[in-house]
Amino acid sequence: MATPRNGQLRHPGNWGQGIALGVLWLIARLPWRWAVALGTGLGRVLYHVARDRRYVARRNLELCFPELTAEQREHWVKENFGYTGRGLAELALGWFGGPAIDRIPCSFQGFEHLQAALEDGQPVLLLSGHFCCVELAARFFGQDHQMAAIYKPINKKPLFDQVMRRARERNAGAAVARNDIRGMLRHMKSGVPLWYAGDQHVRGAETVFAPFFGVPVATTNSLPRLAQLGKARVLPIFYRVAAEGAGYRITIGPPLEDYPSGDLLQDVTRMNAVVESAVRDCPTQYFWVHRRFKSLATGQEPYRETGERRH
């Protein structure tokens, strides 16, 4: 387990973070199948007690899959909470697990696309999304390939932020804050792929309203801007729990052609479409408890009170 600075440990405001990290460390001591079973069970319990997050997941699925019945969507919500709880255990294993974690079955597909791009000497951006097993997938990827992972600093939780950054540096090879544009360009130009996910809610001037599952939602335009600044190829990369829970699968697709196009809205729309396609492939493994549709082009608040308390 990464060792935080003594001042952080002693500060009472960080004790809760320390306890949470200690629990994750203990989970990582379990055999991996036991750990993910424990996490899945925790997720099923959270479905019944975390009503705010349950409501957000329901609303997200209602917006993205209106063609499903309410019963079908609720089945997905329950399954998704299992994967969300499992994701906590996978985070623990990815950050704190010993050498046995590196022997968990994981199949890799499409790595020839990454190798070809790197051999051409062109900078690479890896376009991904927030699926529940992201932290463990990063560790699998880092076994044989280096990358720089973009992360959002958690300023209000410095102890957790420090441990997260160190774990990602150890697993991926490097971690760069999302506002460190120079650092991102430096890593790409040095031949290190940059892992990027722009599928969560953002605010600010550097956004456009682009469709995600047909819903125009505020979306960062950083991907096409980074690709243009770094003259980089953009390759999709996605990861999921394999069928029947038999390990994991990481897939890299070929570079996006004619990207960026010079039209920010078109490029961001295309980014969302790539992520949407991956979500449709395994919809219950996506991070649906996040309030992705908080800022809509219509100005409406999709997470309004409808019988369950907002958060």
Short mmCIF file of C-alpha atoms in Angstrom, two decimals:
data_model
loop_
_atom_site.label_atom_id
_atom_site.label_comp_id
_atom_site.label_asym_id
_atom_site.label_seq_id
_atom_site.Cartn_x
_atom_site.Cartn_y
_atom_site.Cartn_z
CA MET A 1 0.00 0.00 0.00
CA ALA A 2 1.33 3.44 -0.90
CA THR A 3 2.55 5.34 2.14
CA PRO A 4 1.00 8.81 2.57
CA ARG A 5 2.81 11.69 4.23
CA ASN A 6 2.63 11.62 8.02
CA GLY A 7 0.85 14.96 8.14
CA GLN A 8 -1.93 13.57 5.99
CA LEU A 9 -2.35 10.55 8.25
CA ARG A 10 -2.52 12.63 11.42
CA HIS A 11 -5.07 15.14 10.14
CA PRO A 12 -8.53 14.16 11.50
CA GLY A 13 -10.15 15.24 8.24
CA ASN A 14 -8.30 12.41 6.47
CA TRP A 15 -9.08 9.60 8.92
CA GLY A 16 -12.16 8.55 6.98
CA GLN A 17 -10.11 8.32 3.79
CA GLY A 18 -7.49 6.27 5.61
CA ILE A 19 -10.10 3.83 6.90
CA ALA A 20 -11.62 3.45 3.42
CA LEU A 21 -8.20 2.82 1.89
CA GLY A 22 -7.44 0.30 4.64
CA VAL A 23 -10.63 -1.60 3.78
CA LEU A 24 -9.61 -1.65 0.11
CA TRP A 25 -6.18 -2.96 1.10
CA LEU A 26 -7.80 -5.77 3.10
CA ILE A 27 -10.06 -6.71 0.17
CA ALA A 28 -6.95 -6.95 -2.02
CA ARG A 29 -5.59 -9.64 0.31
CA LEU A 30 -8.40 -12.00 -0.75
CA PRO A 31 -8.18 -14.38 -3.73
CA TRP A 32 -9.46 -12.41 -6.69
CA ARG A 33 -12.60 -14.51 -7.21
CA TRP A 34 -13.52 -14.07 -3.56
CA ALA A 35 -12.85 -10.34 -3.78
CA VAL A 36 -15.07 -9.76 -6.82
CA ALA A 37 -17.78 -11.97 -5.31
CA LEU A 38 -17.66 -9.83 -2.17
CA GLY A 39 -17.81 -6.67 -4.27
CA THR A 40 -20.74 -7.97 -6.30
CA GLY A 41 -22.61 -8.79 -3.10
CA LEU A 42 -21.87 -5.32 -1.75
CA GLY A 43 -23.26 -3.82 -4.94
CA ARG A 44 -26.48 -5.77 -4.54
CA VAL A 45 -26.82 -4.43 -1.02
CA LEU A 46 -26.15 -0.88 -2.25
CA TYR A 47 -28.99 -1.27 -4.74
CA HIS A 48 -31.38 -1.42 -1.80
CA VAL A 49 -29.81 1.28 0.38
CA ALA A 50 -28.25 3.83 -2.02
CA ARG A 51 -31.52 5.18 -3.35
CA ASP A 52 -29.98 8.37 -4.78
CA ARG A 53 -27.56 6.42 -6.96
CA ARG A 54 -30.27 3.93 -7.81
CA TYR A 55 -32.43 6.78 -9.05
CA VAL A 56 -29.56 8.22 -11.15
CA ALA A 57 -28.93 4.84 -12.79
CA ARG A 58 -32.63 4.41 -13.51
CA ARG A 59 -32.88 7.87 -15.03
CA ASN A 60 -29.75 7.40 -17.15
CA LEU A 61 -31.07 4.14 -18.57
CA GLU A 62 -34.46 5.72 -19.17
CA LEU A 63 -32.81 8.45 -21.24
CA CYS A 64 -30.49 6.10 -23.13
CA PHE A 65 -32.76 3.09 -23.65
CA PRO A 66 -36.33 4.44 -23.92
CA GLU A 67 -37.25 1.46 -26.09
CA LEU A 68 -36.91 -0.93 -23.13
CA THR A 69 -39.71 -1.58 -20.69
CA ALA A 70 -39.42 -0.31 -17.13
CA GLU A 71 -39.00 -3.92 -15.98
CA GLN A 72 -36.14 -4.52 -18.41
CA ARG A 73 -34.36 -1.35 -17.32
CA GLU A 74 -34.79 -2.22 -13.65
CA HIS A 75 -33.20 -5.62 -14.28
CA TRP A 76 -30.24 -3.79 -15.82
CA VAL A 77 -30.06 -1.40 -12.85
CA LYS A 78 -29.81 -4.34 -10.45
CA GLU A 79 -27.14 -6.01 -12.57
CA ASN A 80 -25.27 -2.73 -12.90
CA PHE A 81 -25.13 -2.28 -9.13
CA GLY A 82 -23.50 -5.70 -8.93
CA TYR A 83 -20.83 -4.57 -11.41
CA THR A 84 -20.44 -1.26 -9.57
CA GLY A 85 -19.76 -3.04 -6.29
CA ARG A 86 -17.48 -5.44 -8.12
CA GLY A 87 -15.68 -2.38 -9.51
CA LEU A 88 -14.76 -1.33 -5.97
CA ALA A 89 -13.17 -4.73 -5.40
CA GLU A 90 -11.42 -4.48 -8.77
CA LEU A 91 -10.10 -1.07 -7.78
CA ALA A 92 -8.72 -2.63 -4.58
CA LEU A 93 -7.09 -5.45 -6.52
CA GLY A 94 -5.67 -3.07 -9.11
CA TRP A 95 -4.19 -0.68 -6.56
CA PHE A 96 -3.14 -2.96 -3.74
CA GLY A 97 -3.11 -6.54 -5.04
CA GLY A 98 0.06 -8.62 -5.04
CA PRO A 99 1.72 -10.53 -7.91
CA ALA A 100 -1.17 -13.01 -8.10
CA ILE A 101 -3.33 -10.28 -9.63
CA ASP A 102 -1.15 -10.27 -12.72
CA ARG A 103 -2.12 -13.90 -13.33
CA ILE A 104 -5.86 -13.21 -13.57
CA PRO A 105 -7.05 -14.32 -17.05
CA CYS A 106 -7.19 -11.37 -19.44
CA SER A 107 -7.42 -11.63 -23.23
CA PHE A 108 -6.09 -8.88 -25.49
CA GLN A 109 -7.49 -8.14 -28.93
CA GLY A 110 -6.38 -5.60 -31.50
CA PHE A 111 -3.01 -4.74 -29.99
CA GLU A 112 -1.57 -4.88 -33.49
CA HIS A 113 -3.30 -1.55 -34.13
CA LEU A 114 -1.42 0.06 -31.24
CA GLN A 115 1.88 -1.52 -32.27
CA ALA A 116 1.50 -0.29 -35.85
CA ALA A 117 0.72 3.26 -34.71
CA LEU A 118 3.70 3.34 -32.33
CA GLU A 119 6.05 1.87 -34.92
CA ASP A 120 5.08 4.68 -37.29
CA GLY A 121 6.37 7.08 -34.67
CA GLN A 122 3.11 8.98 -34.40
CA PRO A 123 1.70 10.07 -31.02
CA VAL A 124 -1.26 7.99 -29.82
CA LEU A 125 -4.42 8.88 -27.92
CA LEU A 126 -6.36 5.93 -26.48
CA LEU A 127 -10.07 6.78 -26.43
CA SER A 128 -11.95 4.96 -23.70
CA GLY A 129 -14.86 5.28 -21.29
CA HIS A 130 -15.74 4.74 -17.65
CA PHE A 131 -16.57 1.07 -17.32
CA CYS A 132 -16.61 -0.43 -13.85
CA CYS A 133 -13.43 -2.51 -14.17
CA VAL A 134 -11.27 0.41 -15.36
CA GLU A 135 -8.67 0.34 -12.58
CA LEU A 136 -7.96 -3.37 -12.89
CA ALA A 137 -7.85 -3.11 -16.69
CA ALA A 138 -5.20 -0.40 -16.40
CA ARG A 139 -3.04 -2.77 -14.39
CA PHE A 140 -3.45 -5.55 -16.98
CA PHE A 141 -2.53 -3.15 -19.78
CA GLY A 142 0.51 -1.96 -17.88
CA GLN A 143 1.97 -5.44 -17.61
CA ASP A 144 3.39 -5.21 -21.14
CA HIS A 145 2.59 -1.69 -22.34
CA GLN A 146 3.20 1.73 -20.88
CA MET A 147 0.69 4.57 -21.02
CA ALA A 148 -0.02 7.88 -19.35
CA ALA A 149 -3.40 7.96 -17.63
CA ILE A 150 -5.27 11.26 -17.43
CA TYR A 151 -6.82 11.76 -14.01
CA LYS A 152 -8.93 14.35 -12.21
CA PRO A 153 -7.21 15.48 -8.99
CA ILE A 154 -9.40 15.00 -5.91
CA ASN A 155 -8.43 18.15 -4.06
CA LYS A 156 -10.95 17.67 -1.26
CA LYS A 157 -9.58 14.19 -0.50
CA PRO A 158 -5.77 14.60 -0.61
CA LEU A 159 -4.97 11.22 0.93
CA PHE A 160 -7.14 9.34 -1.55
CA ASP A 161 -5.78 11.50 -4.38
CA GLN A 162 -2.19 10.68 -3.49
CA VAL A 163 -2.78 6.94 -3.30
CA MET A 164 -4.75 6.97 -6.56
CA ARG A 165 -2.04 8.86 -8.43
CA ARG A 166 0.73 6.59 -7.14
CA ALA A 167 -1.26 3.46 -8.02
CA ARG A 168 -1.88 4.68 -11.55
CA GLU A 169 1.75 5.65 -11.99
CA ARG A 170 2.77 2.20 -10.81
CA ASN A 171 0.25 0.35 -12.98
CA ALA A 172 0.20 2.45 -16.14
CA GLY A 173 3.65 4.00 -16.04
CA ALA A 174 2.57 7.62 -15.70
CA ALA A 175 -0.35 9.76 -14.56
CA VAL A 176 -1.07 13.30 -15.71
CA ALA A 177 -3.63 15.76 -14.34
CA ARG A 178 -6.41 16.63 -16.76
CA ASN A 179 -5.40 20.31 -16.80
CA ASP A 180 -1.73 19.57 -17.57
CA ILE A 181 -1.85 19.95 -21.35
CA ARG A 182 1.91 20.31 -21.65
CA GLY A 183 2.42 17.09 -19.72
CA MET A 184 -0.02 15.25 -21.98
CA LEU A 185 1.73 16.46 -25.12
CA ARG A 186 5.13 15.61 -23.65
CA HIS A 187 4.10 12.01 -22.95
CA MET A 188 2.59 11.53 -26.40
CA LYS A 189 5.60 12.99 -28.17
CA SER A 190 7.87 10.66 -26.18
CA GLY A 191 6.00 7.67 -27.60
CA VAL A 192 3.80 6.96 -24.57
CA PRO A 193 0.09 6.48 -25.41
CA LEU A 194 -2.26 8.79 -23.55
CA TRP A 195 -5.38 7.18 -22.03
CA TYR A 196 -8.38 9.51 -22.39
CA ALA A 197 -12.02 9.26 -21.35
CA GLY A 198 -14.31 12.21 -21.97
CA ASP A 199 -17.63 10.57 -21.14
CA GLN A 200 -18.42 12.20 -17.79
CA HIS A 201 -20.18 15.43 -16.90
CA VAL A 202 -18.06 18.57 -17.27
CA ARG A 203 -18.57 22.30 -16.97
CA GLY A 204 -16.80 25.22 -18.60
CA ALA A 205 -16.18 26.89 -21.91
CA GLU A 206 -14.38 23.90 -23.42
CA THR A 207 -17.58 21.93 -23.95
CA VAL A 208 -20.13 21.47 -26.70
CA PHE A 209 -23.57 19.90 -26.65
CA ALA A 210 -23.16 16.64 -28.53
CA PRO A 211 -25.52 13.65 -28.67
CA PHE A 212 -24.87 10.68 -26.42
CA PHE A 213 -27.51 7.99 -26.95
CA GLY A 214 -29.41 10.65 -28.89
CA VAL A 215 -29.46 13.11 -25.97
CA PRO A 216 -27.57 16.42 -26.57
CA VAL A 217 -25.42 16.69 -23.45
CA ALA A 218 -22.50 18.92 -22.40
CA THR A 219 -19.33 17.12 -23.51
CA THR A 220 -15.68 18.10 -23.33
CA ASN A 221 -14.03 18.91 -26.65
CA SER A 222 -10.55 18.07 -25.35
CA LEU A 223 -10.06 14.94 -27.46
CA PRO A 224 -10.04 16.59 -30.90
CA ARG A 225 -8.04 19.53 -29.55
CA LEU A 226 -5.42 17.21 -28.05
CA ALA A 227 -5.30 15.14 -31.23
CA GLN A 228 -4.72 18.29 -33.26
CA LEU A 229 -2.12 19.77 -30.93
CA GLY A 230 -0.21 16.51 -30.64
CA LYS A 231 -0.78 15.39 -34.24
CA ALA A 232 -1.91 12.14 -32.70
CA ARG A 233 -3.82 9.12 -33.92
CA VAL A 234 -6.91 8.23 -31.89
CA LEU A 235 -7.46 4.52 -31.17
CA PRO A 236 -10.47 3.19 -29.22
CA ILE A 237 -9.69 0.97 -26.23
CA PHE A 238 -12.34 -0.74 -24.11
CA TYR A 239 -12.36 -3.38 -21.39
CA ARG A 240 -14.98 -5.56 -19.79
CA VAL A 241 -15.58 -8.59 -17.65
CA ALA A 242 -15.53 -11.62 -19.94
CA ALA A 243 -18.55 -13.86 -20.40
CA GLU A 244 -19.49 -15.88 -17.32
CA GLY A 245 -17.02 -13.78 -15.31
CA ALA A 246 -14.09 -15.80 -16.68
CA GLY A 247 -11.49 -13.05 -16.45
CA TYR A 248 -11.37 -9.91 -18.54
CA ARG A 249 -11.06 -8.70 -22.11
CA ILE A 250 -9.25 -5.62 -23.45
CA THR A 251 -9.87 -4.58 -27.05
CA ILE A 252 -8.11 -1.92 -29.13
CA GLY A 253 -9.66 -0.79 -32.39
CA PRO A 254 -8.02 0.68 -35.49
CA PRO A 255 -7.27 4.42 -35.61
CA LEU A 256 -10.21 6.71 -36.33
CA GLU A 257 -9.89 7.90 -39.90
CA ASP A 258 -9.78 11.63 -40.69
CA TYR A 259 -9.76 12.53 -37.01
CA PRO A 260 -9.84 15.31 -36.05
CA SER A 261 -11.83 16.74 -38.93
CA GLY A 262 -11.56 20.38 -37.89
CA ASP A 263 -15.23 20.52 -36.89
CA LEU A 264 -15.36 20.32 -33.07
CA LEU A 265 -19.02 19.35 -32.85
CA GLN A 266 -18.60 16.65 -35.47
CA ASP A 267 -15.50 15.29 -33.75
CA VAL A 268 -17.06 15.26 -30.28
CA THR A 269 -20.19 13.63 -31.68
CA ARG A 270 -18.01 10.94 -33.20
CA MET A 271 -16.21 10.43 -29.89
CA ASN A 272 -19.53 9.94 -28.13
CA ALA A 273 -20.64 7.49 -30.81
CA VAL A 274 -17.53 5.35 -30.27
CA VAL A 275 -18.15 5.21 -26.52
CA GLU A 276 -21.87 4.57 -27.05
CA SER A 277 -21.10 1.60 -29.29
CA ALA A 278 -18.93 0.07 -26.57
CA VAL A 279 -21.61 0.68 -23.95
CA ARG A 280 -24.23 -1.04 -26.09
CA ASP A 281 -21.93 -4.06 -26.30
CA CYS A 282 -22.05 -4.53 -22.49
CA PRO A 283 -24.57 -2.01 -21.11
CA THR A 284 -24.70 -3.27 -17.53
CA GLN A 285 -20.93 -2.81 -17.02
CA TYR A 286 -20.97 0.94 -17.67
CA PHE A 287 -20.75 3.47 -14.80
CA TRP A 288 -24.42 4.43 -14.84
CA VAL A 289 -24.48 5.82 -11.28
CA HIS A 290 -22.74 8.97 -12.56
CA ARG A 291 -24.93 12.00 -13.36
CA ARG A 292 -23.83 12.17 -17.00
CA PHE A 293 -26.83 14.17 -18.21
CA LYS A 294 -26.68 16.94 -15.63
CA SER A 295 -26.26 19.65 -18.32
CA LEU A 296 -28.54 19.28 -21.34
CA ALA A 297 -28.89 21.54 -24.37
CA THR A 298 -32.54 22.07 -23.42
CA GLY A 299 -31.55 23.48 -20.04
CA GLN A 300 -33.73 20.91 -18.30
CA GLU A 301 -32.72 19.12 -15.11
CA PRO A 302 -33.13 15.40 -15.84
CA TYR A 303 -32.44 14.35 -12.25
CA ARG A 304 -35.47 16.11 -10.82
CA GLU A 305 -37.32 14.70 -7.85
CA THR A 306 -39.70 11.94 -8.87
CA GLY A 307 -40.38 10.03 -5.70
CA GLU A 308 -36.73 9.54 -4.74
CA ARG A 309 -34.54 12.15 -3.16
CA ARG A 310 -31.99 13.92 -5.35
CA HIS A 311 -28.33 14.02 -4.33
#
